[in-house]
PDB file of C-alpha atoms in Angstrom:
ATOM      1  CA  UNK A   1      26.062   7.787   8.944  1.00  0.00           C
ATOM      2  CA  UNK A   2      22.535   8.292  10.272  1.00  0.00           C
ATOM      3  CA  UNK A   3      20.596   9.191   7.103  1.00  0.00           C
ATOM      4  CA  UNK A   4      21.430   9.044   3.399  1.00  0.00           C
ATOM      5  CA  UNK A   5      19.638  11.446   1.080  1.00  0.00           C
ATOM      6  CA  UNK A   6      22.356  13.239  -0.923  1.00  0.00           C
ATOM      7  CA  UNK A   7      26.036  13.234  -1.844  1.00  0.00           C
ATOM      8  CA  UNK A   8      27.138  15.139   1.259  1.00  0.00           C
ATOM      9  CA  UNK A   9      25.971  12.260   3.478  1.00  0.00           C
ATOM     10  CA  UNK A  10      28.504   9.847   1.967  1.00  0.00           C
ATOM     11  CA  UNK A  11      31.505  12.028   2.776  1.00  0.00           C
ATOM     12  CA  UNK A  12      34.782  11.641   0.918  1.00  0.00           C
ATOM     13  CA  UNK A  13      33.998  10.133  -2.493  1.00  0.00           C
ATOM     14  CA  UNK A  14      37.360   8.411  -2.943  1.00  0.00           C
ATOM     15  CA  UNK A  15      36.924   6.675   0.393  1.00  0.00           C
ATOM     16  CA  UNK A  16      33.349   5.696  -0.529  1.00  0.00           C
ATOM     17  CA  UNK A  17      34.447   4.218  -3.875  1.00  0.00           C
ATOM     18  CA  UNK A  18      37.304   2.343  -2.181  1.00  0.00           C
ATOM     19  CA  UNK A  19      34.817   0.903   0.304  1.00  0.00           C
ATOM     20  CA  UNK A  20      32.551  -0.077  -2.577  1.00  0.00           C
ATOM     21  CA  UNK A  21      35.408  -1.975  -4.213  1.00  0.00           C
ATOM     22  CA  UNK A  22      36.063  -3.766  -0.920  1.00  0.00           C
ATOM     23  CA  UNK A  23      32.396  -4.748  -0.652  1.00  0.00           C
ATOM     24  CA  UNK A  24      32.283  -5.834  -4.293  1.00  0.00           C
ATOM     25  CA  UNK A  25      35.309  -8.078  -3.797  1.00  0.00           C
ATOM     26  CA  UNK A  26      33.553  -9.924  -0.957  1.00  0.00           C
ATOM     27  CA  UNK A  27      29.853  -9.168  -0.578  1.00  0.00           C
ATOM     28  CA  UNK A  28      29.529 -11.377   2.501  1.00  0.00           C
ATOM     29  CA  UNK A  29      32.511 -10.159   4.520  1.00  0.00           C
ATOM     30  CA  UNK A  30      30.175  -8.166   6.777  1.00  0.00           C
ATOM     31  CA  UNK A  31      27.307 -10.671   6.970  1.00  0.00           C
ATOM     32  CA  UNK A  32      27.220 -10.530  10.773  1.00  0.00           C
ATOM     33  CA  UNK A  33      26.785  -6.752  10.807  1.00  0.00           C
ATOM     34  CA  UNK A  34      23.052  -6.923  10.151  1.00  0.00           C
ATOM     35  CA  UNK A  35      22.306  -9.991  12.244  1.00  0.00           C
ATOM     36  CA  UNK A  36      18.994  -9.545  14.098  1.00  0.00           C
ATOM     37  CA  UNK A  37      18.480  -6.190  12.379  1.00  0.00           C
ATOM     38  CA  UNK A  38      15.494  -5.452  10.140  1.00  0.00           C
ATOM     39  CA  UNK A  39      15.256  -3.244   7.069  1.00  0.00           C
ATOM     40  CA  UNK A  40      11.837  -1.878   6.125  1.00  0.00           C
ATOM     41  CA  UNK A  41      11.589  -0.824   2.480  1.00  0.00           C
ATOM     42  CA  UNK A  42       8.624   1.437   1.731  1.00  0.00           C
ATOM     43  CA  UNK A  43       7.536   1.993  -1.859  1.00  0.00           C
ATOM     44  CA  UNK A  44       5.119   4.747  -2.825  1.00  0.00           C
ATOM     45  CA  UNK A  45       6.142   4.099  -6.459  1.00  0.00           C
ATOM     46  CA  UNK A  46       7.078   1.174  -8.683  1.00  0.00           C
ATOM     47  CA  UNK A  47      10.563  -0.300  -8.687  1.00  0.00           C
ATOM     48  CA  UNK A  48      12.635  -3.091 -10.159  1.00  0.00           C
ATOM     49  CA  UNK A  49      16.376  -2.408  -9.675  1.00  0.00           C
ATOM     50  CA  UNK A  50      15.968  -0.477  -6.430  1.00  0.00           C
ATOM     51  CA  UNK A  51      13.782  -3.133  -4.855  1.00  0.00           C
ATOM     52  CA  UNK A  52      15.922  -6.093  -5.871  1.00  0.00           C
ATOM     53  CA  UNK A  53      19.347  -4.527  -5.352  1.00  0.00           C
ATOM     54  CA  UNK A  54      18.566  -3.019  -1.955  1.00  0.00           C
ATOM     55  CA  UNK A  55      16.970  -6.191  -0.649  1.00  0.00           C
ATOM     56  CA  UNK A  56      19.941  -8.227  -1.902  1.00  0.00           C
ATOM     57  CA  UNK A  57      22.367  -5.779  -0.282  1.00  0.00           C
ATOM     58  CA  UNK A  58      20.540  -6.110   3.039  1.00  0.00           C
ATOM     59  CA  UNK A  59      20.617  -9.893   2.802  1.00  0.00           C
ATOM     60  CA  UNK A  60      24.363  -9.791   2.093  1.00  0.00           C
ATOM     61  CA  UNK A  61      24.729  -7.990   5.428  1.00  0.00           C
ATOM     62  CA  UNK A  62      22.606 -10.558   7.263  1.00  0.00           C
ATOM     63  CA  UNK A  63      19.553  -8.315   7.668  1.00  0.00           C
ATOM     64  CA  UNK A  64      15.911  -9.302   7.713  1.00  0.00           C
ATOM     65  CA  UNK A  65      13.870  -7.388   5.138  1.00  0.00           C
ATOM     66  CA  UNK A  66      10.245  -6.256   5.027  1.00  0.00           C
ATOM     67  CA  UNK A  67       8.817  -4.707   1.852  1.00  0.00           C
ATOM     68  CA  UNK A  68       5.713  -2.518   1.993  1.00  0.00           C
ATOM     69  CA  UNK A  69       3.939  -1.268  -1.129  1.00  0.00           C
ATOM     70  CA  UNK A  70       1.880   1.734  -0.096  1.00  0.00           C
ATOM     71  CA  UNK A  71      -1.544   1.868  -1.810  1.00  0.00           C
ATOM     72  CA  UNK A  72      -1.301  -1.841  -2.652  1.00  0.00           C
ATOM     73  CA  UNK A  73      -0.444  -3.802   0.486  1.00  0.00           C
ATOM     74  CA  UNK A  74      -1.343  -1.101   2.996  1.00  0.00           C
ATOM     75  CA  UNK A  75      -3.910   1.593   3.712  1.00  0.00           C
ATOM     76  CA  UNK A  76      -3.782   4.631   1.473  1.00  0.00           C
ATOM     77  CA  UNK A  77      -1.925   7.316   3.382  1.00  0.00           C
ATOM     78  CA  UNK A  78      -2.834  10.962   3.791  1.00  0.00           C
ATOM     79  CA  UNK A  79       0.249  13.180   3.717  1.00  0.00           C
ATOM     80  CA  UNK A  80      -1.229  16.655   4.216  1.00  0.00           C
ATOM     81  CA  UNK A  81      -1.679  18.315   7.602  1.00  0.00           C
ATOM     82  CA  UNK A  82      -4.989  19.898   8.583  1.00  0.00           C
ATOM     83  CA  UNK A  83      -7.148  18.030   6.083  1.00  0.00           C
ATOM     84  CA  UNK A  84     -10.543  16.550   6.913  1.00  0.00           C
ATOM     85  CA  UNK A  85      -9.980  12.880   6.213  1.00  0.00           C
ATOM     86  CA  UNK A  86     -13.321  12.102   4.624  1.00  0.00           C
ATOM     87  CA  UNK A  87     -11.906  10.690   1.389  1.00  0.00           C
ATOM     88  CA  UNK A  88     -10.262   7.407   0.365  1.00  0.00           C
ATOM     89  CA  UNK A  89      -7.236   7.724   2.697  1.00  0.00           C
ATOM     90  CA  UNK A  90      -8.054   6.210   6.101  1.00  0.00           C
ATOM     91  CA  UNK A  91      -4.602   6.600   7.725  1.00  0.00           C
ATOM     92  CA  UNK A  92      -2.309   9.588   8.137  1.00  0.00           C
ATOM     93  CA  UNK A  93       1.410   9.414   7.528  1.00  0.00           C
ATOM     94  CA  UNK A  94       2.000  11.044  10.924  1.00  0.00           C
ATOM     95  CA  UNK A  95       0.649   7.940  12.683  1.00  0.00           C
ATOM     96  CA  UNK A  96       1.844   5.413  10.117  1.00  0.00           C
ATOM     97  CA  UNK A  97       5.491   6.533  10.142  1.00  0.00           C
ATOM     98  CA  UNK A  98       6.182   6.072  13.888  1.00  0.00           C
ATOM     99  CA  UNK A  99       4.309   2.764  13.787  1.00  0.00           C
ATOM    100  CA  UNK A 100       6.565   1.586  10.962  1.00  0.00           C
ATOM    101  CA  UNK A 101       9.552   2.625  13.043  1.00  0.00           C
ATOM    102  CA  UNK A 102       8.424   0.235  15.787  1.00  0.00           C
ATOM    103  CA  UNK A 103       8.975  -2.763  13.524  1.00  0.00           C
ATOM    104  CA  UNK A 104      12.435  -2.157  12.103  1.00  0.00           C
ATOM    105  CA  UNK A 105      15.926  -0.764  12.611  1.00  0.00           C
ATOM    106  CA  UNK A 106      16.430   1.023   9.272  1.00  0.00           C
ATOM    107  CA  UNK A 107      13.935   2.477   6.771  1.00  0.00           C
ATOM    108  CA  UNK A 108      14.322   2.962   3.016  1.00  0.00           C
ATOM    109  CA  UNK A 109      11.776   5.222   1.311  1.00  0.00           C
ATOM    110  CA  UNK A 110      10.890   5.579  -2.380  1.00  0.00           C
ATOM    111  CA  UNK A 111       8.593   8.487  -3.190  1.00  0.00           C
ATOM    112  CA  UNK A 112       8.624  10.374  -6.486  1.00  0.00           C
ATOM    113  CA  UNK A 113       7.746  13.985  -7.233  1.00  0.00           C
ATOM    114  CA  UNK A 114       4.001  14.426  -7.658  1.00  0.00           C
ATOM    115  CA  UNK A 115       4.181  17.545  -9.868  1.00  0.00           C
ATOM    116  CA  UNK A 116       1.284  19.039  -7.902  1.00  0.00           C
ATOM    117  CA  UNK A 117       3.317  21.570  -5.959  1.00  0.00           C
ATOM    118  CA  UNK A 118       6.962  22.375  -6.701  1.00  0.00           C
ATOM    119  CA  UNK A 119       7.605  23.640  -3.163  1.00  0.00           C
ATOM    120  CA  UNK A 120       6.367  20.353  -1.697  1.00  0.00           C
ATOM    121  CA  UNK A 121       8.421  18.297  -4.156  1.00  0.00           C
ATOM    122  CA  UNK A 122      11.632  20.263  -3.680  1.00  0.00           C
ATOM    123  CA  UNK A 123      11.052  20.409   0.076  1.00  0.00           C
ATOM    124  CA  UNK A 124      11.041  16.565   0.109  1.00  0.00           C
ATOM    125  CA  UNK A 125       7.852  16.566   2.151  1.00  0.00           C
ATOM    126  CA  UNK A 126       7.337  12.797   2.382  1.00  0.00           C
ATOM    127  CA  UNK A 127      10.972  11.751   2.861  1.00  0.00           C
ATOM    128  CA  UNK A 128      11.471  14.355   5.581  1.00  0.00           C
ATOM    129  CA  UNK A 129       8.425  13.138   7.504  1.00  0.00           C
ATOM    130  CA  UNK A 130      10.064   9.725   7.765  1.00  0.00           C
ATOM    131  CA  UNK A 131      13.318  11.294   8.946  1.00  0.00           C
ATOM    132  CA  UNK A 132      11.480  13.429  11.505  1.00  0.00           C
ATOM    133  CA  UNK A 133       8.922  10.988  12.874  1.00  0.00           C
ATOM    134  CA  UNK A 134      10.162   7.389  12.428  1.00  0.00           C
ATOM    135  CA  UNK A 135      12.884   7.439  15.083  1.00  0.00           C
ATOM    136  CA  UNK A 136      15.018   5.314  12.736  1.00  0.00           C
ATOM    137  CA  UNK A 137      17.832   5.938  10.260  1.00  0.00           C
ATOM    138  CA  UNK A 138      16.326   6.678   6.856  1.00  0.00           C
ATOM    139  CA  UNK A 139      17.825   6.422   3.384  1.00  0.00           C
ATOM    140  CA  UNK A 140      16.374   7.508   0.062  1.00  0.00           C
ATOM    141  CA  UNK A 141      15.530   4.860  -2.528  1.00  0.00           C
ATOM    142  CA  UNK A 142      14.615   7.795  -4.840  1.00  0.00           C
ATOM    143  CA  UNK A 143      12.837  10.872  -3.642  1.00  0.00           C
ATOM    144  CA  UNK A 144      11.250  13.860  -5.355  1.00  0.00           C
ATOM    145  CA  UNK A 145      14.536  15.613  -6.134  1.00  0.00           C
ATOM    146  CA  UNK A 146      17.330  13.016  -5.875  1.00  0.00           C
ATOM    147  CA  UNK A 147      18.195   9.347  -6.406  1.00  0.00           C
ATOM    148  CA  UNK A 148      21.468   9.019  -4.465  1.00  0.00           C
ATOM    149  CA  UNK A 149      21.745   5.214  -4.578  1.00  0.00           C
ATOM    150  CA  UNK A 150      21.629   5.396  -8.374  1.00  0.00           C
ATOM    151  CA  UNK A 151      24.159   8.224  -8.538  1.00  0.00           C
ATOM    152  CA  UNK A 152      26.548   6.403  -6.207  1.00  0.00           C
ATOM    153  CA  UNK A 153      26.318   3.337  -8.461  1.00  0.00           C
ATOM    154  CA  UNK A 154      26.937   5.579 -11.486  1.00  0.00           C
ATOM    155  CA  UNK A 155      30.066   6.972  -9.853  1.00  0.00           C
ATOM    156  CA  UNK A 156      31.345   3.479  -9.013  1.00  0.00           C
ATOM    157  CA  UNK A 157      30.784   2.449 -12.642  1.00  0.00           C
ATOM    158  CA  UNK A 158      32.635   5.445 -14.082  1.00  0.00           C
ATOM    159  CA  UNK A 159      35.536   4.864 -11.697  1.00  0.00           C
ATOM    160  CA  UNK A 160      35.736   1.233 -12.819  1.00  0.00           C
ATOM    161  CA  UNK A 161      35.715   2.009 -16.551  1.00  0.00           C
ATOM    162  CA  UNK A 162      37.506   5.336 -16.891  1.00  0.00           C
ATOM    163  CA  UNK A 163      40.848   5.316 -18.718  1.00  0.00           C
ATOM    164  CA  UNK A 164      41.937   8.827 -17.799  1.00  0.00           C
ATOM    165  CA  UNK A 165      42.065  10.606 -14.447  1.00  0.00           C
ATOM    166  CA  UNK A 166      39.676  13.370 -15.523  1.00  0.00           C
ATOM    167  CA  UNK A 167      37.164  11.963 -18.018  1.00  0.00           C
ATOM    168  CA  UNK A 168      34.633  14.082 -19.854  1.00  0.00           C
ATOM    169  CA  UNK A 169      31.166  13.065 -18.650  1.00  0.00           C
ATOM    170  CA  UNK A 170      28.138  14.332 -20.559  1.00  0.00           C
ATOM    171  CA  UNK A 171      24.596  14.088 -19.263  1.00  0.00           C
ATOM    172  CA  UNK A 172      22.210  14.618 -22.137  1.00  0.00           C
ATOM    173  CA  UNK A 173      18.461  15.060 -22.121  1.00  0.00           C
ATOM    174  CA  UNK A 174      16.644  12.673 -24.471  1.00  0.00           C
ATOM    175  CA  UNK A 175      12.978  12.519 -25.511  1.00  0.00           C
ATOM    176  CA  UNK A 176      10.295  10.566 -23.669  1.00  0.00           C
ATOM    177  CA  UNK A 177       6.521  10.391 -24.175  1.00  0.00           C
ATOM    178  CA  UNK A 178       5.650  10.923 -20.501  1.00  0.00           C
ATOM    179  CA  UNK A 179       6.462  13.460 -17.818  1.00  0.00           C
ATOM    180  CA  UNK A 180       9.396  12.248 -15.709  1.00  0.00           C
ATOM    181  CA  UNK A 181      10.847  13.709 -12.478  1.00  0.00           C
ATOM    182  CA  UNK A 182      14.159  15.551 -12.312  1.00  0.00           C
ATOM    183  CA  UNK A 183      15.410  13.294  -9.485  1.00  0.00           C
ATOM    184  CA  UNK A 184      17.913  11.187 -11.453  1.00  0.00           C
ATOM    185  CA  UNK A 185      19.449  14.058 -13.473  1.00  0.00           C
ATOM    186  CA  UNK A 186      19.510  16.312 -10.374  1.00  0.00           C
ATOM    187  CA  UNK A 187      21.273  13.634  -8.390  1.00  0.00           C
ATOM    188  CA  UNK A 188      23.692  12.660 -11.151  1.00  0.00           C
ATOM    189  CA  UNK A 189      24.657  16.322 -11.556  1.00  0.00           C
ATOM    190  CA  UNK A 190      25.132  16.709  -7.802  1.00  0.00           C
ATOM    191  CA  UNK A 191      27.451  13.698  -7.620  1.00  0.00           C
ATOM    192  CA  UNK A 192      29.408  14.600 -10.754  1.00  0.00           C
ATOM    193  CA  UNK A 193      29.914  18.123  -9.418  1.00  0.00           C
ATOM    194  CA  UNK A 194      31.448  16.587  -6.290  1.00  0.00           C
ATOM    195  CA  UNK A 195      34.168  15.005  -8.457  1.00  0.00           C
ATOM    196  CA  UNK A 196      36.858  16.676 -10.553  1.00  0.00           C
ATOM    197  CA  UNK A 197      35.472  15.277 -13.820  1.00  0.00           C
ATOM    198  CA  UNK A 198      34.895  17.503 -16.828  1.00  0.00           C
ATOM    199  CA  UNK A 199      31.099  17.547 -16.530  1.00  0.00           C
ATOM    200  CA  UNK A 200      28.702  18.887 -19.161  1.00  0.00           C
ATOM    201  CA  UNK A 201      24.885  18.988 -19.238  1.00  0.00           C
ATOM    202  CA  UNK A 202      23.125  19.163 -22.600  1.00  0.00           C
ATOM    203  CA  UNK A 203      19.407  19.862 -22.874  1.00  0.00           C
ATOM    204  CA  UNK A 204      16.974  21.736 -25.106  1.00  0.00           C
ATOM    205  CA  UNK A 205      15.799  25.249 -24.297  1.00  0.00           C
ATOM    206  CA  UNK A 206      13.218  25.136 -21.492  1.00  0.00           C
ATOM    207  CA  UNK A 207      14.721  22.057 -19.830  1.00  0.00           C
ATOM    208  CA  UNK A 208      17.397  23.642 -17.639  1.00  0.00           C
ATOM    209  CA  UNK A 209      17.618  21.984 -14.233  1.00  0.00           C
ATOM    210  CA  UNK A 210      17.474  23.818 -10.914  1.00  0.00           C
ATOM    211  CA  UNK A 211      20.657  25.922 -10.452  1.00  0.00           C
ATOM    212  CA  UNK A 212      21.337  24.229  -7.094  1.00  0.00           C
ATOM    213  CA  UNK A 213      21.921  20.958  -8.964  1.00  0.00           C
ATOM    214  CA  UNK A 214      23.543  22.358 -12.093  1.00  0.00           C
ATOM    215  CA  UNK A 215      26.276  23.795  -9.876  1.00  0.00           C
ATOM    216  CA  UNK A 216      29.596  24.170 -11.666  1.00  0.00           C
ATOM    217  CA  UNK A 217      28.614  22.062 -14.691  1.00  0.00           C
ATOM    218  CA  UNK A 218      28.887  23.534 -18.164  1.00  0.00           C
ATOM    219  CA  UNK A 219      25.418  23.725 -19.727  1.00  0.00           C
ATOM    220  CA  UNK A 220      24.730  23.778 -23.447  1.00  0.00           C
ATOM    221  CA  UNK A 221      21.615  23.551 -25.612  1.00  0.00           C
ATOM    222  CA  UNK A 222      23.681  22.016 -28.416  1.00  0.00           C
ATOM    223  CA  UNK A 223      23.891  18.254 -27.966  1.00  0.00           C
ATOM    224  CA  UNK A 224      26.467  17.695 -30.711  1.00  0.00           C
ATOM    225  CA  UNK A 225      28.767  20.278 -29.150  1.00  0.00           C
ATOM    226  CA  UNK A 226      28.457  18.578 -25.760  1.00  0.00           C
ATOM    227  CA  UNK A 227      29.145  15.090 -27.108  1.00  0.00           C
ATOM    228  CA  UNK A 228      32.378  16.048 -28.857  1.00  0.00           C
ATOM    229  CA  UNK A 229      35.251  14.247 -27.129  1.00  0.00           C
ATOM    230  CA  UNK A 230      33.047  12.710 -24.404  1.00  0.00           C
ATOM    231  CA  UNK A 231      34.277   9.637 -22.512  1.00  0.00           C
ATOM    232  CA  UNK A 232      30.923   8.815 -20.906  1.00  0.00           C
ATOM    233  CA  UNK A 233      27.447   9.684 -22.176  1.00  0.00           C
ATOM    234  CA  UNK A 234      24.650   9.535 -19.601  1.00  0.00           C
ATOM    235  CA  UNK A 235      21.269   9.823 -21.321  1.00  0.00           C
ATOM    236  CA  UNK A 236      18.164  10.724 -19.344  1.00  0.00           C
ATOM    237  CA  UNK A 237      14.844  12.402 -19.875  1.00  0.00           C
ATOM    238  CA  UNK A 238      13.385  14.877 -17.431  1.00  0.00           C
ATOM    239  CA  UNK A 239      10.367  17.166 -17.448  1.00  0.00           C
ATOM    240  CA  UNK A 240      10.605  20.940 -17.264  1.00  0.00           C
ATOM    241  CA  UNK A 241      11.720  22.480 -13.978  1.00  0.00           C
ATOM    242  CA  UNK A 242      11.007  26.168 -14.587  1.00  0.00           C
ATOM    243  CA  UNK A 243       7.559  27.639 -13.982  1.00  0.00           C
ATOM    244  CA  UNK A 244       4.998  27.762 -15.520  1.00  0.00           C
ATOM    245  CA  UNK A 245       5.925  24.446 -17.144  1.00  0.00           C
ATOM    246  CA  UNK A 246       7.079  22.575 -14.022  1.00  0.00           C
ATOM    247  CA  UNK A 247       6.538  18.848 -14.479  1.00  0.00           C
ATOM    248  CA  UNK A 248       5.385  19.176 -18.091  1.00  0.00           C
ATOM    249  CA  UNK A 249       6.598  17.678 -21.367  1.00  0.00           C
ATOM    250  CA  UNK A 250       7.369  20.642 -23.623  1.00  0.00           C
ATOM    251  CA  UNK A 251       9.311  18.757 -26.298  1.00  0.00           C
ATOM    252  CA  UNK A 252       9.724  15.242 -27.670  1.00  0.00           C
ATOM    253  CA  UNK A 253      12.330  16.246 -30.230  1.00  0.00           C
ATOM    254  CA  UNK A 254      13.670  12.950 -31.609  1.00  0.00           C
ATOM    255  CA  UNK A 255      16.853  14.633 -32.845  1.00  0.00           C
ATOM    256  CA  UNK A 256      18.032  14.344 -29.208  1.00  0.00           C
ATOM    257  CA  UNK A 257      17.799  10.516 -29.244  1.00  0.00           C
ATOM    258  CA  UNK A 258      21.251   9.009 -28.615  1.00  0.00           C
ATOM    259  CA  UNK A 259      22.136   7.147 -31.807  1.00  0.00           C
ATOM    260  CA  UNK A 260      25.264   5.600 -33.265  1.00  0.00           C
ATOM    261  CA  UNK A 261      25.752   8.804 -35.245  1.00  0.00           C
ATOM    262  CA  UNK A 262      25.649  10.820 -32.027  1.00  0.00           C
ATOM    263  CA  UNK A 263      28.060   8.461 -30.281  1.00  0.00           C
ATOM    264  CA  UNK A 264      30.462   8.790 -33.204  1.00  0.00           C
ATOM    265  CA  UNK A 265      31.004  12.394 -32.091  1.00  0.00           C
ATOM    266  CA  UNK A 266      32.504  11.175 -28.815  1.00  0.00           C
ATOM    267  CA  UNK A 267      35.912   9.779 -27.936  1.00  0.00           C
ATOM    268  CA  UNK A 268      34.585   6.199 -28.215  1.00  0.00           C
ATOM    269  CA  UNK A 269      32.455   6.920 -25.147  1.00  0.00           C
ATOM    270  CA  UNK A 270      30.669   4.493 -22.905  1.00  0.00           C
ATOM    271  CA  UNK A 271      26.872   4.781 -22.853  1.00  0.00           C
ATOM    272  CA  UNK A 272      25.044   4.930 -19.507  1.00  0.00           C
ATOM    273  CA  UNK A 273      21.398   5.034 -18.423  1.00  0.00           C
ATOM    274  CA  UNK A 274      19.715   4.286 -15.096  1.00  0.00           C
ATOM    275  CA  UNK A 275      16.976   2.057 -16.653  1.00  0.00           C
ATOM    276  CA  UNK A 276      14.200   1.446 -17.457  1.00  0.00           C
ATOM    277  CA  UNK A 277      14.813   2.960 -20.879  1.00  0.00           C
ATOM    278  CA  UNK A 278      12.515   3.678 -23.807  1.00  0.00           C
ATOM    279  CA  UNK A 279      14.394   2.175 -26.742  1.00  0.00           C
ATOM    280  CA  UNK A 280      14.512   4.300 -29.877  1.00  0.00           C
ATOM    281  CA  UNK A 281      13.229   7.257 -27.889  1.00  0.00           C
ATOM    282  CA  UNK A 282      16.053   7.727 -25.384  1.00  0.00           C
ATOM    283  CA  UNK A 283      18.608   5.544 -27.178  1.00  0.00           C
ATOM    284  CA  UNK A 284      18.757   3.469 -30.329  1.00  0.00           C
ATOM    285  CA  UNK A 285      18.973  -0.326 -30.193  1.00  0.00           C
ATOM    286  CA  UNK A 286      22.470  -0.426 -31.644  1.00  0.00           C
ATOM    287  CA  UNK A 287      23.851   1.919 -28.969  1.00  0.00           C
ATOM    288  CA  UNK A 288      22.305   0.231 -25.931  1.00  0.00           C
ATOM    289  CA  UNK A 289      23.319  -3.194 -27.245  1.00  0.00           C
ATOM    290  CA  UNK A 290      26.854  -2.168 -28.182  1.00  0.00           C
ATOM    291  CA  UNK A 291      29.984  -3.335 -26.318  1.00  0.00           C
ATOM    292  CA  UNK A 292      30.342   0.259 -25.041  1.00  0.00           C
ATOM    293  CA  UNK A 293      26.992   0.137 -23.239  1.00  0.00           C
ATOM    294  CA  UNK A 294      27.337   0.007 -19.451  1.00  0.00           C
ATOM    295  CA  UNK A 295      23.670  -0.208 -18.515  1.00  0.00           C
ATOM    296  CA  UNK A 296      23.955  -3.743 -17.082  1.00  0.00           C
ATOM    297  CA  UNK A 297      27.197  -3.233 -15.078  1.00  0.00           C
ATOM    298  CA  UNK A 298      25.714   0.069 -13.893  1.00  0.00           C
ATOM    299  CA  UNK A 299      22.553  -1.710 -12.694  1.00  0.00           C
ATOM    300  CA  UNK A 300      24.640  -4.426 -11.031  1.00  0.00           C
ATOM    301  CA  UNK A 301      26.474  -1.755  -9.053  1.00  0.00           C
ATOM    302  CA  UNK A 302      23.170  -0.733  -7.471  1.00  0.00           C
ATOM    303  CA  UNK A 303      23.649  -3.690  -5.112  1.00  0.00           C
ATOM    304  CA  UNK A 304      27.078  -2.357  -4.176  1.00  0.00           C
ATOM    305  CA  UNK A 305      26.013   1.244  -3.577  1.00  0.00           C
ATOM    306  CA  UNK A 306      23.108   0.078  -1.416  1.00  0.00           C
ATOM    307  CA  UNK A 307      25.354  -2.271   0.560  1.00  0.00           C
ATOM    308  CA  UNK A 308      27.894   0.447   1.346  1.00  0.00           C
ATOM    309  CA  UNK A 309      25.109   2.756   2.541  1.00  0.00           C
ATOM    310  CA  UNK A 310      23.472   0.070   4.685  1.00  0.00           C
ATOM    311  CA  UNK A 311      26.850  -1.018   6.053  1.00  0.00           C
ATOM    312  CA  UNK A 312      27.634   2.519   7.182  1.00  0.00           C
ATOM    313  CA  UNK A 313      24.200   2.965   8.745  1.00  0.00           C
ATOM    314  CA  UNK A 314      24.484  -0.345  10.606  1.00  0.00           C
ATOM    315  CA  UNK A 315      27.954   0.605  11.861  1.00  0.00           C
ATOM    316  CA  UNK A 316      26.467   3.761  13.373  1.00  0.00           C
ATOM    317  CA  UNK A 317      23.685   1.986  15.314  1.00  0.00           C
TER     318      UNK A 317
END
């Protein structure tokens, strides 16, 4: 595997999950694989789980790690072509990217949607510049439209906890006070659609995701209807995708908060969320703290998903 940006890069999902279980059973079995190799992790946006889990995964494989926070520990970077650079950005990404490639063997990039231009966001402008100009394998640590490391960890978690071959998995929109990208829900939908799960998306009117990510999922604007008989409930907020409201908050309807009453509609479902989570906006305290909450095991599996991806990239060098 050269690059990792979406579900198609991982190949057969059953094989990927089996490899994840192998890695989880012995995290240090491949510690010589990354010897004398360097991972550069580049963050255009804040991170907790992604930063810690990916760095730990690299260390498990024997890699050296360098972490760069753009706009904090480096020059501000211009990303647009043809601009007169007379502002506060003294370096262009087109020079910075190949320079970064000189100092490492693998690059991880985290860059969220900016909500300034939908075409730029959905064209993955920044991530693709790293793929094109770095000369190194590149993997996404969350981009404008997808978060594949998170979705892989979500899949691993569902496979570990499911009690039936074809569980019902519901991804439900939930309210949030700020405008959030569609990357996590897009990616979760993409990965769930690659399985044979019974997958349902529930969201209010005006919050439908891009059809390319919705895929074969059943979509409903009735949350209670979606939750009926669910085995897993994945709560997540996202901003509007459709124009003219792209990137905007058009509702904070608290009736969509995942509560104990909502979970009672399910088949004793597990609760999932990628974190960080706004308590009593996205989910009530009693749900996230219940024995059926998987948010911590799910976060722990971020180390495993990252390690499988890095292992495969290292094996291809």
